[in-house]
Structure formats: structure tokens, C-alpha cells
Short mmCIF file of C-alpha atoms and ligand atoms in Angstrom, two decimals:
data_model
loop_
_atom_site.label_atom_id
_atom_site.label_comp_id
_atom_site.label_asym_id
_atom_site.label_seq_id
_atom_site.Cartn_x
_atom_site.Cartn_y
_atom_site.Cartn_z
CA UNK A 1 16.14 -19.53 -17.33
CA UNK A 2 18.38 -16.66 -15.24
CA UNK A 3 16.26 -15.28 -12.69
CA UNK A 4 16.86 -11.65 -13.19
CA UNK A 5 17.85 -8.54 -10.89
CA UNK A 6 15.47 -5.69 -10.12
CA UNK A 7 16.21 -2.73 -7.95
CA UNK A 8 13.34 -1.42 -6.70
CA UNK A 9 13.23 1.76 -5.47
CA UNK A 10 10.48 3.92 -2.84
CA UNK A 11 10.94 7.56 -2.53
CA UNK A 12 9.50 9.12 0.25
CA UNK A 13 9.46 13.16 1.25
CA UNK A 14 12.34 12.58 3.26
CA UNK A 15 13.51 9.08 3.00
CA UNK A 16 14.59 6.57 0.13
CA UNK A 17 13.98 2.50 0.29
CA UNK A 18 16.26 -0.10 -1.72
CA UNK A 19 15.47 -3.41 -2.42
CA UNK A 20 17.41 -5.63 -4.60
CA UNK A 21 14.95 -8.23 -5.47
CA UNK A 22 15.60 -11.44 -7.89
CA UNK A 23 13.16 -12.73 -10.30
CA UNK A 24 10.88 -15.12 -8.37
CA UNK A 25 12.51 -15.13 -5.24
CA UNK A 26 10.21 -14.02 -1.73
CA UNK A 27 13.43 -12.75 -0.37
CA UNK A 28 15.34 -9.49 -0.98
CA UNK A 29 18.98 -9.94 -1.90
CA UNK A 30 20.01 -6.63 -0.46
CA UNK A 31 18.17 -3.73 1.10
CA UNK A 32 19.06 -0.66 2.54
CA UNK A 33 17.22 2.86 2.83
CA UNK A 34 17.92 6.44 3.89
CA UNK A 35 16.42 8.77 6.22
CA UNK A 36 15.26 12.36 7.85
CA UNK A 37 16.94 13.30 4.16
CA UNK A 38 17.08 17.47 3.55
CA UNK A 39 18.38 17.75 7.08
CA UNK A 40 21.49 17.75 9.18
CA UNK A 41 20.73 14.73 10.91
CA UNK A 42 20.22 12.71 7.53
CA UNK A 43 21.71 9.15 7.67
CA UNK A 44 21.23 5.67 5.77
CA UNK A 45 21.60 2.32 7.08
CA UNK A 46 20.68 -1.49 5.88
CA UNK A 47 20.79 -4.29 7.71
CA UNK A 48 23.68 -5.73 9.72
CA UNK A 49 25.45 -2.13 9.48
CA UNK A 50 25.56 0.37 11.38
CA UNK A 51 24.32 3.65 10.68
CA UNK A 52 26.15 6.33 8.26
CA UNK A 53 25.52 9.56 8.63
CA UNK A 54 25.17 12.02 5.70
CA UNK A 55 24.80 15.12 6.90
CA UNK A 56 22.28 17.68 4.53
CA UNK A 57 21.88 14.70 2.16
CA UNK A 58 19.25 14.93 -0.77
CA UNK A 59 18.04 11.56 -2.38
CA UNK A 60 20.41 12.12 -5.31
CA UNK A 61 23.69 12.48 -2.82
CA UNK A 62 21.16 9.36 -0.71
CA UNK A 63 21.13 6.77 -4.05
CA UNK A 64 24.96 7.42 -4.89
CA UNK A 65 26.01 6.30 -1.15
CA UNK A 66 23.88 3.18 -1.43
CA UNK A 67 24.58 2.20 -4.77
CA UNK A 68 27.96 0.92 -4.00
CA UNK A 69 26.49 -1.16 -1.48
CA UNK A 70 24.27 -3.41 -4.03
CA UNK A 71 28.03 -4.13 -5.90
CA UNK A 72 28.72 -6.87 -3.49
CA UNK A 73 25.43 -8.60 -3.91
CA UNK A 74 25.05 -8.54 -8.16
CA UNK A 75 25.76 -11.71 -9.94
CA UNK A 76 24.62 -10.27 -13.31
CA UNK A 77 23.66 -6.61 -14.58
CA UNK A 78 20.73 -5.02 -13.02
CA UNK A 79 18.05 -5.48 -15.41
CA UNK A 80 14.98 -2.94 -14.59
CA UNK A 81 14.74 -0.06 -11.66
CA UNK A 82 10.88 -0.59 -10.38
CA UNK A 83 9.94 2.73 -8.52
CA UNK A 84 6.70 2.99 -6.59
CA UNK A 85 4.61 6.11 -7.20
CA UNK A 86 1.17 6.89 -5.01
CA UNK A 87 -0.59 8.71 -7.47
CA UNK A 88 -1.43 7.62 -11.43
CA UNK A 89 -4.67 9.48 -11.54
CA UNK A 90 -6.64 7.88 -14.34
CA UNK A 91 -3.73 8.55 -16.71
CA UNK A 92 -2.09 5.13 -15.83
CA UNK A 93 -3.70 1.72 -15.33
CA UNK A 94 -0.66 -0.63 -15.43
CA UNK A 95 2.92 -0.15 -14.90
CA UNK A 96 4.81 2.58 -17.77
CA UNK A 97 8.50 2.38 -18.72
CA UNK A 98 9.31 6.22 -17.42
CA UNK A 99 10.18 8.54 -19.98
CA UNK A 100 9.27 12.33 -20.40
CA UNK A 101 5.84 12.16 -21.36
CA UNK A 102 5.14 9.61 -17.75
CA UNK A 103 7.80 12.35 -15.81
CA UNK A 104 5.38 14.68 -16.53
CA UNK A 105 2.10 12.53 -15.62
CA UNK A 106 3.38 11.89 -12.58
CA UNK A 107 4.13 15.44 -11.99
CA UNK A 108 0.38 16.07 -13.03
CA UNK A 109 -0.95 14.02 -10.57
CA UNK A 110 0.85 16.12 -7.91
CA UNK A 111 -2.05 18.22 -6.52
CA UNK A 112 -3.55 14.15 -5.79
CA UNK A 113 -0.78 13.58 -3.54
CA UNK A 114 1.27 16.80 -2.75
CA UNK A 115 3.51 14.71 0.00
CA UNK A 116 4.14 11.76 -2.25
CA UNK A 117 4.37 12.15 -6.15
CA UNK A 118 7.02 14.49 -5.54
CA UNK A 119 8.91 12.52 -3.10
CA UNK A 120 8.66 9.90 -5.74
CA UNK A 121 10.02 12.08 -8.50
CA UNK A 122 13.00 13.07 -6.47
CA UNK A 123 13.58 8.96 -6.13
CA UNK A 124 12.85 8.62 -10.02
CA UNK A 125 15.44 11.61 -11.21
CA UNK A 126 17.84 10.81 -9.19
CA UNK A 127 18.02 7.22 -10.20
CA UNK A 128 17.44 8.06 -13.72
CA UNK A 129 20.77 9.90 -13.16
CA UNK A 130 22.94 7.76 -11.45
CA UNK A 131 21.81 4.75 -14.00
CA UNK A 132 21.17 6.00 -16.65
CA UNK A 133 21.55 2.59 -18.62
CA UNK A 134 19.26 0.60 -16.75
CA UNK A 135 15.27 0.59 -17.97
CA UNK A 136 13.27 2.42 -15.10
CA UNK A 137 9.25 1.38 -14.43
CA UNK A 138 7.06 3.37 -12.63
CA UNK A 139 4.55 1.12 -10.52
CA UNK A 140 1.42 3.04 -9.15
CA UNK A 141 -0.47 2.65 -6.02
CA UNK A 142 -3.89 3.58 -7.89
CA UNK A 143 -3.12 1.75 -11.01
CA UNK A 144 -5.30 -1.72 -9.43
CA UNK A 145 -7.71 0.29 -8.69
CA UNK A 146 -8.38 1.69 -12.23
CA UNK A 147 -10.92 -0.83 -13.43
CA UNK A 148 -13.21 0.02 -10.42
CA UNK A 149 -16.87 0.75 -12.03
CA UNK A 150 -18.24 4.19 -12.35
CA UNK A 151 -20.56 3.46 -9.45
CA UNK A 152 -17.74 2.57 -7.19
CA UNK A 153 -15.27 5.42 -8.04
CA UNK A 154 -17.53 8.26 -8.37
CA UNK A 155 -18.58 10.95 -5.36
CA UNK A 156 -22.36 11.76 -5.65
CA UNK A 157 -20.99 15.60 -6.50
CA UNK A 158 -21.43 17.73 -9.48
CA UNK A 159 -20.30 16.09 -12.56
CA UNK A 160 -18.01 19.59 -13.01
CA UNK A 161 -15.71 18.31 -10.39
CA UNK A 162 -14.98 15.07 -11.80
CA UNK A 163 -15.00 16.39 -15.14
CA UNK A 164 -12.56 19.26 -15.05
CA UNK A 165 -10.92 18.45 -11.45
CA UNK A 166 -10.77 15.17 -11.26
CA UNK A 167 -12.19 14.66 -7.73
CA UNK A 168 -13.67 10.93 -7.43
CA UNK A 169 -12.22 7.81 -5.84
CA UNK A 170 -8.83 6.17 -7.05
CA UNK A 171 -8.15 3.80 -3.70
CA UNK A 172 -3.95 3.13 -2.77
CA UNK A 173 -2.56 -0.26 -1.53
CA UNK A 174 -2.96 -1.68 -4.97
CA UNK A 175 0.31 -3.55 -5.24
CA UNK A 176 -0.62 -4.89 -2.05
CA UNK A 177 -4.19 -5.65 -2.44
CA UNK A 178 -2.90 -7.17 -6.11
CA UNK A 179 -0.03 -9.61 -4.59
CA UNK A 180 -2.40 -11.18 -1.83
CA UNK A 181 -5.45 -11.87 -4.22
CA UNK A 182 -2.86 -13.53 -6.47
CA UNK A 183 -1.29 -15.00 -3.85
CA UNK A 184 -4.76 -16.49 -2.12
CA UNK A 185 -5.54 -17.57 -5.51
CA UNK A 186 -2.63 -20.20 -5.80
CA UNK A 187 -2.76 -20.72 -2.16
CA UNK A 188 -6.08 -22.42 -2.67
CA UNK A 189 -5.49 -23.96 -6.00
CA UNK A 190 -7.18 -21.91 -8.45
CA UNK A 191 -5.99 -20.74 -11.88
CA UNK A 192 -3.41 -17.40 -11.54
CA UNK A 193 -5.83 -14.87 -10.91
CA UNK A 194 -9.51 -16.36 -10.23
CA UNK A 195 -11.51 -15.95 -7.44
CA UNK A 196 -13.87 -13.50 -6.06
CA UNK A 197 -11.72 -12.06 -2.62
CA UNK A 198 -12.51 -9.54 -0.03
CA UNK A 199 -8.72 -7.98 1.48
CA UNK A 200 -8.09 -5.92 3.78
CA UNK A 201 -4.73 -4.46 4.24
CA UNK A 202 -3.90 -3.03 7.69
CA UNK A 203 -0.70 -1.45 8.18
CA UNK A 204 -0.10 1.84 9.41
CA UNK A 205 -2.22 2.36 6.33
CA UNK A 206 -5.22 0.29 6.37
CA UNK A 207 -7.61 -0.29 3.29
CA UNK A 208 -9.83 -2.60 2.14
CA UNK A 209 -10.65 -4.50 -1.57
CA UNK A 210 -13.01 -6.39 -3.22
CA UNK A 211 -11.34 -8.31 -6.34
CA UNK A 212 -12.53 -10.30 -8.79
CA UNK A 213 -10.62 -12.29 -10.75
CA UNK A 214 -7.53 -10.41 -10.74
CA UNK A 215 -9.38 -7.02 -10.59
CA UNK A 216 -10.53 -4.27 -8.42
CA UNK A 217 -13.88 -4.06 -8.23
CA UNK A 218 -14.15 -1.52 -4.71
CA UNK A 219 -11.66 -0.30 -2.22
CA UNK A 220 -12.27 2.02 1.08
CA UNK A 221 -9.76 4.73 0.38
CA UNK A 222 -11.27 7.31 -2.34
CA UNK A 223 -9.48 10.80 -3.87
CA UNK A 224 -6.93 10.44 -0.60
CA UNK A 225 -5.47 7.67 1.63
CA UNK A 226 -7.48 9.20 4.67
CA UNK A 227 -11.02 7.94 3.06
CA UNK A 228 -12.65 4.15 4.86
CA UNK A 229 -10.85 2.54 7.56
CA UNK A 230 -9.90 3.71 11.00
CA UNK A 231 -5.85 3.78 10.69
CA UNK A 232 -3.11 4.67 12.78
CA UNK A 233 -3.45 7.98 13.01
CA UNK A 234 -5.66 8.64 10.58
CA UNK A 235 -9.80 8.83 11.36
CA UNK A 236 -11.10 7.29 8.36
CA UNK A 237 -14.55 8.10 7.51
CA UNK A 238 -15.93 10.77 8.78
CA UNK A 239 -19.31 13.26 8.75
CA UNK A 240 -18.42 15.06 5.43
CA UNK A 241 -19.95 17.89 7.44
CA UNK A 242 -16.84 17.88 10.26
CA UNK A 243 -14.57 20.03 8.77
CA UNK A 244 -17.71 23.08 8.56
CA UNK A 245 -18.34 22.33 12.01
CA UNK A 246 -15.09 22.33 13.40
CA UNK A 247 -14.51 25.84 11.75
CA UNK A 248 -17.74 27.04 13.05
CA UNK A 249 -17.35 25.94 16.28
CA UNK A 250 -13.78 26.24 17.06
CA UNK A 251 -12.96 28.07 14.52
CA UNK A 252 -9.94 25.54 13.62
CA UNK A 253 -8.57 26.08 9.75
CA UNK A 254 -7.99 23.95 6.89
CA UNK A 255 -4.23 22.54 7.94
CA UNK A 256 -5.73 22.26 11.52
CA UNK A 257 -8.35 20.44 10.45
CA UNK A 258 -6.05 18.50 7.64
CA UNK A 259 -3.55 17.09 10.86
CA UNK A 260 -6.14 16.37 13.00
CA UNK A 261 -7.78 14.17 10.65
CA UNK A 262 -4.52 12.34 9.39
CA UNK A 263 -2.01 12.65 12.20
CA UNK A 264 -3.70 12.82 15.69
CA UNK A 265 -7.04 10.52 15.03
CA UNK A 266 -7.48 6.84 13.98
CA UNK A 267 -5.86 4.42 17.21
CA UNK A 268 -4.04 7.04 18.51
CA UNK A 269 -6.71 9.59 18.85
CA UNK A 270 -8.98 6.84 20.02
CA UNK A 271 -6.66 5.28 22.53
CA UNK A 272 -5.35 8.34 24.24
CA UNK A 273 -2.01 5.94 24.07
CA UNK A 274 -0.64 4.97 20.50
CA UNK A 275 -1.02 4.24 17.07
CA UNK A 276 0.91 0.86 17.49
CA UNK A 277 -1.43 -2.02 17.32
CA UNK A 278 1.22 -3.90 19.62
CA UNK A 279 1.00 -1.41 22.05
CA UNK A 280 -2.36 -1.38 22.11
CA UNK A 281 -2.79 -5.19 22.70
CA UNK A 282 -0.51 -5.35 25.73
CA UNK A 283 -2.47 -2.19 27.36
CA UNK A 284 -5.61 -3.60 26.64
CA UNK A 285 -4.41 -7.08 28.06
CA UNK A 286 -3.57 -4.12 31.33
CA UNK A 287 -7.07 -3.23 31.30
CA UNK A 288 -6.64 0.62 29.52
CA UNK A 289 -10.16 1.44 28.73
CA UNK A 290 -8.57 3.90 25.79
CA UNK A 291 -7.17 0.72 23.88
CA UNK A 292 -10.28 -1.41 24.45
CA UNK A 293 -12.37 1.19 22.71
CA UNK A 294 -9.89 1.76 19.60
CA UNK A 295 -9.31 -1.88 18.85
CA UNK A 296 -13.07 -2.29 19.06
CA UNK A 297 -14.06 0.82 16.90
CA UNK A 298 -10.97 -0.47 14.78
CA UNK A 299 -12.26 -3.94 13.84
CA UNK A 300 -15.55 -3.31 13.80
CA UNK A 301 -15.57 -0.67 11.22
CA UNK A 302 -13.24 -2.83 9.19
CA UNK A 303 -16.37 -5.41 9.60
CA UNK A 304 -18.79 -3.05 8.11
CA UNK A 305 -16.53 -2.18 5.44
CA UNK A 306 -15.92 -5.77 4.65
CA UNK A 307 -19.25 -6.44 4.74
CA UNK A 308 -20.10 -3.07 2.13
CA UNK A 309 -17.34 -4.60 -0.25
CA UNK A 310 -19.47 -7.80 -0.35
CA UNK A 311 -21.59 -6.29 -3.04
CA UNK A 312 -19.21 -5.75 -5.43
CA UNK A 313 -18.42 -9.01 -5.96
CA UNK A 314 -20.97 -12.18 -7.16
CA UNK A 315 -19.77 -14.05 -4.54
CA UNK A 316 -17.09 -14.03 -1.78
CA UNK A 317 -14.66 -17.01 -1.87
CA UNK A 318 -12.24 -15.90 0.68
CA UNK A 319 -11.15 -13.07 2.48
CA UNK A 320 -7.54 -11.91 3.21
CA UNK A 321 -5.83 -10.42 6.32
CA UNK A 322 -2.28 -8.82 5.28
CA UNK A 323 -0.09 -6.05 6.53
CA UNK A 324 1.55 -5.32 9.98
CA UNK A 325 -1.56 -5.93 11.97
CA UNK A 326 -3.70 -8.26 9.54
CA UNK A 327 -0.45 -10.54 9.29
CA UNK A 328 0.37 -10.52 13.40
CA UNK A 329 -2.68 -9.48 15.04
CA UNK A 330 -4.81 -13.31 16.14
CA UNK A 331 -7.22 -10.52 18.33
CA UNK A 332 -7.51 -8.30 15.63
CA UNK A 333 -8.52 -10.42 13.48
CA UNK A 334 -10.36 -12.50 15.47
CA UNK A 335 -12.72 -9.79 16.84
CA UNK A 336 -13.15 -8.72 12.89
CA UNK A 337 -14.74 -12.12 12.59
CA UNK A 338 -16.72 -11.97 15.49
CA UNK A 339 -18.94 -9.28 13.05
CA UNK A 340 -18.73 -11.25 9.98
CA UNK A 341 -21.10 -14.54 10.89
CA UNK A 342 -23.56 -13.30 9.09
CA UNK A 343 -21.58 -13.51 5.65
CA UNK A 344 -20.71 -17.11 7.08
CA UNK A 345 -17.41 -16.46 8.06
CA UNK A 346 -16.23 -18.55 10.43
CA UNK A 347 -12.50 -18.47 12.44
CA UNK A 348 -11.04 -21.39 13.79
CA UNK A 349 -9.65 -20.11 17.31
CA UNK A 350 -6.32 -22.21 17.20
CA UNK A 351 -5.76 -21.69 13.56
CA UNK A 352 -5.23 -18.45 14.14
CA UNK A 353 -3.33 -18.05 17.40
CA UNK A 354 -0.71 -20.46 16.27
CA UNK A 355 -0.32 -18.78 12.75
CA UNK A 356 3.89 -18.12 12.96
CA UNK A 357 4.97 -14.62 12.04
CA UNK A 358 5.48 -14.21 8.77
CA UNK A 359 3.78 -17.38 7.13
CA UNK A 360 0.82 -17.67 5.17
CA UNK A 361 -1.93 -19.61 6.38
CA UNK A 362 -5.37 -20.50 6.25
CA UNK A 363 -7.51 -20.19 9.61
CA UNK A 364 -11.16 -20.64 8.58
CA UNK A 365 -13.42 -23.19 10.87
CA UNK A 366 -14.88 -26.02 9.05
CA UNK A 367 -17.33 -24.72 6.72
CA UNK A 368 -16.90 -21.24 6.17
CA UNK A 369 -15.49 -19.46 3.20
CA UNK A 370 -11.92 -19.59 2.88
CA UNK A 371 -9.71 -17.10 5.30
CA UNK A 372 -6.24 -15.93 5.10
CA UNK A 373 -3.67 -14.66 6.30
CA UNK A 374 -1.07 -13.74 3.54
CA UNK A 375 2.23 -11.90 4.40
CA UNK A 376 2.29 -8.54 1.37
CA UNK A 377 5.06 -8.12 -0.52
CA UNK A 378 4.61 -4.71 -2.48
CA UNK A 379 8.29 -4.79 -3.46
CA UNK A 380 8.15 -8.12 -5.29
CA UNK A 381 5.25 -7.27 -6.71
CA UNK A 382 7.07 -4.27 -8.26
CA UNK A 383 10.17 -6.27 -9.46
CA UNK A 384 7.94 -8.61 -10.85
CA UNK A 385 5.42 -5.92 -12.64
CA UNK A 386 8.74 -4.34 -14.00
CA UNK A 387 10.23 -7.54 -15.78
CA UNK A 388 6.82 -8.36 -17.52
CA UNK A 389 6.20 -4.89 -18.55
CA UNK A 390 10.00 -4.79 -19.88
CA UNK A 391 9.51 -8.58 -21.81
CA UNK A 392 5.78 -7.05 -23.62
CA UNK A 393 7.71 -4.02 -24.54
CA UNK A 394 10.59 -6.59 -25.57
CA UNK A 395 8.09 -8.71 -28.14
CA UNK A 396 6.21 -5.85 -29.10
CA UNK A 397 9.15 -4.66 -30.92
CA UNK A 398 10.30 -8.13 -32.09
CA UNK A 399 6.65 -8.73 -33.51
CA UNK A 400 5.96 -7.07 -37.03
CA UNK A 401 2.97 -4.91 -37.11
P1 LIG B 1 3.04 -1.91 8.67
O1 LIG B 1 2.73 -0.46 8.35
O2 LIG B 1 2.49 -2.87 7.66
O3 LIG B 1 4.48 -2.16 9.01
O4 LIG B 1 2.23 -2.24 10.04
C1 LIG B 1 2.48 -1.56 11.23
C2 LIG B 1 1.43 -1.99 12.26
O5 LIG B 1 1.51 -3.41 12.48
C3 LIG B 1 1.64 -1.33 13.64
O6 LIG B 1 0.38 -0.91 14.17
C4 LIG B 1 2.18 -2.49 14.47
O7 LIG B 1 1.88 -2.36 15.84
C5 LIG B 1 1.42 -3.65 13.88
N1 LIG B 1 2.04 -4.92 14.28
C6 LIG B 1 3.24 -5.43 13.92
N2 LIG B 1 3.47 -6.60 14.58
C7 LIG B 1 2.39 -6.82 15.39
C8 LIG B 1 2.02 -7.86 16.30
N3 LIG B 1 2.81 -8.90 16.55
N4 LIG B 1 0.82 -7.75 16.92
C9 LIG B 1 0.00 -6.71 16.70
N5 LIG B 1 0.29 -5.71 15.84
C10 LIG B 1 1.47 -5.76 15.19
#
């Protein structure tokens, strides 16, 4: 069988992401991306180059400098773009071939994600421009999340603002949270999808899942990315009741409010310092009383979060670390675990410091529930979501009704 060529493409408000990805493989054939788009200083670059500039670039003028790139790397036709998209809504649960009627879903979904769905759409049109020949998927972020149960996805608000606004929980990171619970699945020699997992995904981004067999059952992030975990620079949870008493007794408004909440908070605001996990370790290892207290706060709400998942599921068979910090961290991780005895999760201390960047691995102690560390790969994930969409469209029209 040929193992086939997907280009999968991320959009963001002012940046574009390539990766040319072949069927099966864990490796990108090719990637490059451009940034600061929209501006004077906009530029693209991939690795072993060195950096272009492309002055005022859009992600239209973006895709047609980077295209050329990819010629030296096909063996075969391209056979599916994959695009990631942050917001489905409840309109999409899977991955849709894009066509008008999913153009204008996505667009629908805007006022969910005002910086990303049309960041995405610039990425989708301009692609569905320059290759015009070439089937394009759109891959949501929420789509995992979709078979969450009411109890888990809805706010205890008026049934008017679900109802006509569509304010309730739809959780992100679920190509991520998808790919590792497969992944720990064959990792400990179950069928495909089985197992009842707890993930958490801690990137600049951080979010955690409960899955059970192959579906999301919770997650921590609700109607926007900022809900459940402490992040980078984003607070996580909060007293619902902040923003009224910020206003009251500051008298801060809404987009004052809105950045301090998702841009100056999380480890940075905690820290004083940074909203680098690296940085944090080494200042912490320096005695800096500002990164103590944010990895702390960090891991241990992650714990409690963990912990809250725990009851979506029957039973936990494993859980995951993945991401920059879940996939790197041995102290994050191990202080996690320090809060998580009494679900019986136990770390072995040399499993996990000599985990190698980059590998997956399995650092439990004797005895306790499965644990693991599983390097995410959201743009596989896509390539491969895009080829099995494109072969059930395929035999759907082969097979007579
Ligand atoms: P991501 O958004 O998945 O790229 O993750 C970014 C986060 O991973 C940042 O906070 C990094 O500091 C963190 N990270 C990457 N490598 C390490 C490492 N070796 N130790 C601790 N944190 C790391």
C-alpha cells in the first residue's frame, strides 16, 4: 500500500504552519511556517534555511511562497490539505470535507473564538485557492469533545443561554487529547481505542481529559481556552465573581479584565518571572520564591483537576502527561503525583528523570495504575483524520444505497 501525502495546514491571526506529513509516518517530511503576517516585518522560514522576509505579506501571498518549497520533498501528488480549526461549536463532531455550507459553519462559530476561526479561514481560503484540486478537511479542536454528557458540558445558567446563545462547555486540545489516549492504548497493549485514561496536556495551553474508550467524557477548558488549568499566561479558574469585583473596585473594563486574565496571569503572573516552565525550573533550582509558588499552584491544581476528571470515568487505567511541559518536565510531573496517592498513583523516581526528550515512556512504580508520558502529535493526527475521512467519503460513493 502507498503511504500517502497530506499537507496539513494551521492558520493563526498572524502566522501560517506547514507540515507535509506521510501516511503513518511520526515524522514530518517537510515543514515550514510564516510569521508577524499583515505587517512590515512579516517573514517565513523552515528548518535549515534561513529566514525570508516578505514584507506586508497576507497568508494568501504566505502559502504561495511556501508552496514551492514542498516541490522538492513530493514523491507522489498531494492527496488531502488537513487544516486545524479551534472552534466547531456543536455543528461538527468529526472531521468535514470543507465546502460552502462548513465555510460558513466555521464562520458561525466566530463569536466562540474571535482570534482563531478567522485566522483559520484566512489559512482555509487561501489554500482552497492556491490548490484548488486537492480535497481540503477541516479538523476541529472541539470536535473530541462533542460526545461529552450534558452534565459535563453544561454551565448551571439559564437554559436561554444555551438554548439561543450557545454558552456551555466545548473543551480544545482534542486532537491532542485524541492522539495520546490512542497512543497509551497501543502502548499498553489494548485494542485501538480501549481504556479508561485521565490526560493532561500542558503546553503553553494546558487542559485536561477524561476518555473512555476512544471518547471524551470531561475536559477542564469550557466555552473558552482560559476555563481549568493554571497556563502560561493564562489564570485558569477563577471566582466567576472577579471580573464584578475588579470593575467595582478598580474600576478596570472588560478588555482590561479580558488581558489580565489570558495574557498577564497563569506562571507568569504567579512567578513575577515567566511563563516558560524551563525558566521557571532553573530559578526555582536559584531559590526565586516567585517560581516556587507558580510551579506549586501549577501542579497542584492540575492534581485537583485530575482528580475531578476521575468521576467521569468507571475506572482510571492510566493517566497521560503530554505537551511541552508534561513531555520534559520530571519535577512537574513528579510534584503532580505527589497529590495523586490517594487515586493510587504511584511514580517511579528514576523512571521519570531518565525519560529522553521526546520518547514515550512509562514511569509508574510497581503497582500503581499505568503512567505516561506520550510525546502529542496534533499534526499527524490531522493527516491521519483527513485520509480516513477522504476513504469513508470514497466507499460511500462506491457503495449503492
Ligand atoms: P508547547 O506549547 O507544547 O510547546 O510547550 C511549551 C512549554 O513547555 C513551555 O512552558 C516550555 O518551557 C515547556 N518546556 C519545554 N521543554 C521543557 C523542559 N525541558 N523542561 C521544562 N519545561 C519545558
Amino acid at each position: 500500500m502507498t503511504h500517502r501525502l497530506v499537507l496539513v495546514i494551521n492558520g493563526g491571526s498572524s502566522s501560517i504552519k506547514l507540515a507535509l506529513r506521510k501516511q503513518g509516518s511520526s515524522k514530518p517530511v517537510f515543514e515550514a511556517q510564516a510569521e508577524r503576517l499583515n505587517t512590515p516585518q512579516a517573514s517565513y522560514s523552515f528548518p535549515g534555511g534561513s529566514e525570508c522576509s516578505l514584507p506586508d505579506a497576507n497568508h494568501q501571498d504566505a502559502l504561495n511562497a511556501l508552496l514551492p518549497l514542498l516541490d522538492a520533498h513530493l514523491d507522489q501528488p498531494i492527496s488531502a490539505v488537513g487544516h486545524r480549526v479551534v472552534h466547531g461549536g456543536e455543528q461538527f463532531t468529526g472531521p468535514r470535507l470543507i465546502n460552502d455550507e462548513v465555510l460558513a459553519g466555521i464562520e458561525a462559530n466566530a463569536p466562540l473564538a474571535p482570534l482563531h476561526n478567522p485566522a483559520n479561514l484566512s489559512g482555509i481560503r487561501a489554500a482552497m485557492k492556491l490548490l484548488p484540486d486537492i480535497p481540503q478537511v477541516a479538523v476541529f479542536d472541539t470536535a473530541f469533545h462533542q460526545s461529552m454528557p450534558p452534565h459535563a458540558f453544561r454551565y448551571a445558567l439559564p437554559d436561554e443561554l444555551y438554548a439561543v446563545h450557545g454558552v456551555r462547555r466545548y473543551g480544545f486540545h482534542g486532537t491532542s487529547h485524541q492522539y495520546v489516549a490512542h497512543q497509551a492504548s497501543l502502548l499498553t497493549g489494548r485494542a485501538e481505542t480501549a481504556g479508561a485514561w485521565l490526560s493532561a496536556h500542558l503546553g503553553n495551553g494546558c487542559s485536561s481529559c477524561a476518555i473512555l474508550d476512544g471518547k471524551s467524557m470531561d475536559t477542564s477548558m469550557g466555552l473558552t481556552p482560559l476555563e481549568g488549568l493554571v497556563m502560561g499566561t493564562r489564570s485558569g479558574d477563577v471566582d466567576p465573581n472577579l471580573h464584578a469585583h475588579l470593575a467595582r473596585t478598580l474600576g478596570w473594563d472588560l478588555p482590561r479584565i479580558e488581558r489580565l486574565l489570558n495574557r498577564e496571569s497563569g506562571l507568569l503572573g504567579l512567578s513575577g518571572l515567566s511563563n516558560d516552565m524551563r525558566e521557571l525550573e532553573q530559578a526555582r533550582a536559584q531559590g526565586h520564591g516567585g517560581a516556587q509558588l507558580a510551579i506549586e499552584v501549577f501542579c497542584y491544581r492540575l492534581a485537583r483537576s485530575l482528580a475531578g476528571l476521575a468521576v467521569a470515568l468507571p475506572r482510571v487505567d492510566g493517566l497521560i502527561f503530554t505537551g511541552g511541559i508534561g513531555e520534559n518536565s520530571a519535577l512537574t510531573r513528579a510534584l503532580t503525583l505527589s497529590h495523586l496517592a490517594v487515586m493510587g498513583l504511584h511514580v517511579d523516581p528514576d523512571r521519570n528523570s531518565a525519560l529522553k526528550r521526546g520518547e514515550a515512556g512509562r514511569i509508574e512504580a510497581t503497582g500503581s495504575p499505568a503512567i505516561l508520558v506520550i510525546p502529542t502529535d496534533e499534526e499527524r493526527q490531522i493527516a491521519e483524520e483527513s485520509l480516513t475521512l477522504l476513504d469513508r467519503q470514497h466507499l460511500e460513493m462506491e457503495t449503492p444505497a
